[in-house]
Short mmCIF file of C-alpha atoms in Angstrom, two decimals:
data_model
loop_
_atom_site.label_atom_id
_atom_site.label_comp_id
_atom_site.label_asym_id
_atom_site.label_seq_id
_atom_site.Cartn_x
_atom_site.Cartn_y
_atom_site.Cartn_z
CA MET A 963 -22.32 17.27 -30.59
CA GLU A 964 -18.78 16.06 -31.09
CA LYS A 965 -15.96 18.57 -30.68
CA ASN A 966 -12.32 17.75 -30.00
CA GLY A 967 -13.09 14.24 -28.73
CA LYS A 968 -15.98 15.36 -26.54
CA GLU A 969 -19.01 13.22 -27.14
CA ASP A 970 -21.90 15.44 -26.10
CA LEU A 971 -22.86 18.73 -24.59
CA ILE A 972 -25.25 19.12 -21.67
CA ILE A 973 -26.63 22.50 -20.74
CA ILE A 974 -28.02 22.90 -17.24
CA ARG A 975 -29.52 25.86 -15.47
CA ILE A 976 -28.51 26.71 -11.96
CA GLN A 977 -28.47 29.83 -9.85
CA LYS A 978 -25.48 32.05 -10.41
CA SER A 979 -24.53 31.82 -6.73
CA ARG A 980 -24.54 28.01 -6.91
CA LYS A 981 -22.35 28.08 -10.02
CA GLU A 982 -19.89 30.40 -8.28
CA ASN A 983 -19.87 28.07 -5.27
CA TRP A 984 -19.13 25.08 -7.52
CA LYS A 985 -16.34 27.02 -9.24
CA ARG A 986 -14.86 27.90 -5.84
CA ILE A 987 -14.94 24.23 -4.83
CA CYS A 988 -13.22 23.31 -8.10
CA SER A 989 -10.58 25.96 -7.56
CA GLU A 990 -9.87 24.71 -4.03
CA LYS A 991 -9.69 21.10 -5.20
CA GLN A 992 -7.79 22.03 -8.38
CA ILE A 993 -10.22 20.14 -10.60
CA SER A 994 -12.46 21.11 -13.48
CA LEU A 995 -16.18 21.80 -13.11
CA THR A 996 -16.82 18.97 -15.57
CA SER A 997 -14.82 16.58 -13.40
CA LEU A 998 -16.70 17.68 -10.27
CA ILE A 999 -20.09 17.12 -11.88
CA ILE A 1000 -19.30 13.81 -13.61
CA HIS A 1001 -17.55 12.27 -10.62
CA SER A 1002 -20.27 13.45 -8.24
CA VAL A 1003 -23.07 12.09 -10.42
CA GLU A 1004 -21.28 8.78 -11.01
CA ASN A 1005 -20.26 8.54 -7.35
CA ARG A 1006 -16.60 8.28 -8.29
CA ILE A 1007 -13.57 9.50 -6.39
CA LEU A 1008 -12.56 13.05 -7.33
CA ASN A 1009 -9.13 13.76 -8.79
CA ASP A 1010 -8.04 15.77 -5.74
CA GLU A 1011 -9.07 12.90 -3.48
CA ARG A 1012 -7.17 10.52 -5.74
CA ARG A 1013 -4.04 12.68 -5.29
CA LYS A 1014 -4.51 12.65 -1.50
CA VAL A 1015 -4.86 8.86 -1.52
CA MET A 1016 -1.70 8.47 -3.57
CA ALA A 1017 0.17 10.80 -1.19
CA PHE A 1018 -1.10 8.72 1.75
CA ILE A 1019 0.10 5.52 0.09
CA GLU A 1020 3.55 7.02 -0.50
CA LYS A 1021 3.72 8.21 3.12
CA GLN A 1022 2.75 4.76 4.42
CA ASP A 1023 5.36 3.14 2.22
CA ASN A 1024 8.02 5.53 3.55
CA ILE A 1025 7.06 4.69 7.14
CA PHE A 1026 7.50 0.97 6.48
CA ILE A 1027 10.83 1.60 4.75
CA LYS A 1028 12.04 3.40 7.89
CA ILE A 1029 10.85 0.51 10.09
CA GLU A 1030 12.56 -2.04 7.86
CA THR A 1031 15.76 0.02 8.01
CA ASN A 1032 15.58 0.01 11.82
CA ILE A 1033 15.10 -3.76 11.81
CA ASN A 1034 18.18 -4.15 9.62
CA GLN A 1035 20.18 -1.92 11.96
CA ILE A 1036 19.17 -4.03 14.96
CA ALA A 1037 20.12 -7.20 13.07
CA ARG A 1038 23.51 -5.68 12.22
CA ILE A 1039 24.16 -4.82 15.88
CA VAL A 1040 23.15 -8.31 17.03
CA ASN A 1041 25.33 -9.90 14.37
CA GLY A 1042 28.27 -7.77 15.50
CA GLN A 1043 27.78 -8.63 19.17
CA LYS A 1044 26.86 -12.25 18.43
CA PHE A 1045 24.41 -12.05 21.32
CA ILE A 1046 20.92 -10.83 22.11
CA SER A 1047 19.17 -11.26 25.42
CA GLU A 1048 16.07 -13.42 25.51
CA GLU A 1049 13.96 -10.47 26.62
CA ALA A 1050 15.31 -8.25 23.83
CA LEU A 1051 14.66 -11.02 21.30
CA LYS A 1052 11.09 -11.50 22.53
CA ASN A 1053 10.48 -7.75 22.36
CA PHE A 1054 11.95 -7.63 18.86
CA LEU A 1055 9.83 -10.56 17.67
CA ASP A 1056 6.70 -8.98 19.18
CA LYS A 1057 7.39 -5.77 17.27
CA LEU A 1058 8.07 -7.75 14.11
CA SER A 1059 4.73 -9.56 14.48
CA GLU A 1060 2.97 -6.25 15.02
CA ILE A 1061 4.57 -4.83 11.89
CA GLU A 1062 3.54 -7.89 9.91
CA LYS A 1063 -0.06 -7.47 11.10
CA LEU A 1064 -0.05 -3.76 10.24
CA LYS A 1065 1.39 -4.51 6.80
CA ARG A 1066 -1.40 -7.04 6.12
CA GLU A 1067 -4.03 -4.48 7.21
CA GLN A 1068 -2.38 -1.83 5.08
CA ASN A 1069 -2.41 -4.11 2.04
CA MET A 1070 -6.13 -4.80 2.53
CA ILE A 1071 -6.80 -1.06 2.76
CA PHE A 1072 -4.70 -0.44 -0.35
CA SER A 1073 -6.64 -3.10 -2.25
CA LYS A 1074 -9.88 -1.31 -1.39
CA ILE A 1075 -8.38 2.05 -2.36
CA TYR A 1076 -7.13 0.72 -5.69
CA SER A 1077 -10.56 -0.71 -6.48
CA MET A 1078 -12.09 2.70 -5.70
CA LEU A 1079 -9.52 4.46 -7.88
CA ALA A 1080 -10.23 2.11 -10.76
CA ARG A 1081 -13.89 3.11 -10.94
#
């Protein structure tokens, strides 16, 4: 059957209590019952999970923006004073290396997330 762009119709029989449970899950996740069934059967990420992932990515990006801002502030102070102690420089470089490592890990995680979202 083809109606309004839909390719086919599948009728399944389930207990009324199970249907109500599925509808409750859909309501909580703010997704359609069709989406729940299709994504579950095809082992794809659900739309609500996709929204959570995107929110996580935005939050991570904001955290790194704050860190980069702090780095720029430190650089501005050092440039104004024209001096930084060796210990402070070592500490700063250690933190910078740690941030670089975290950013690489984050990018690997994001690549995996994007591949999951594309399915």
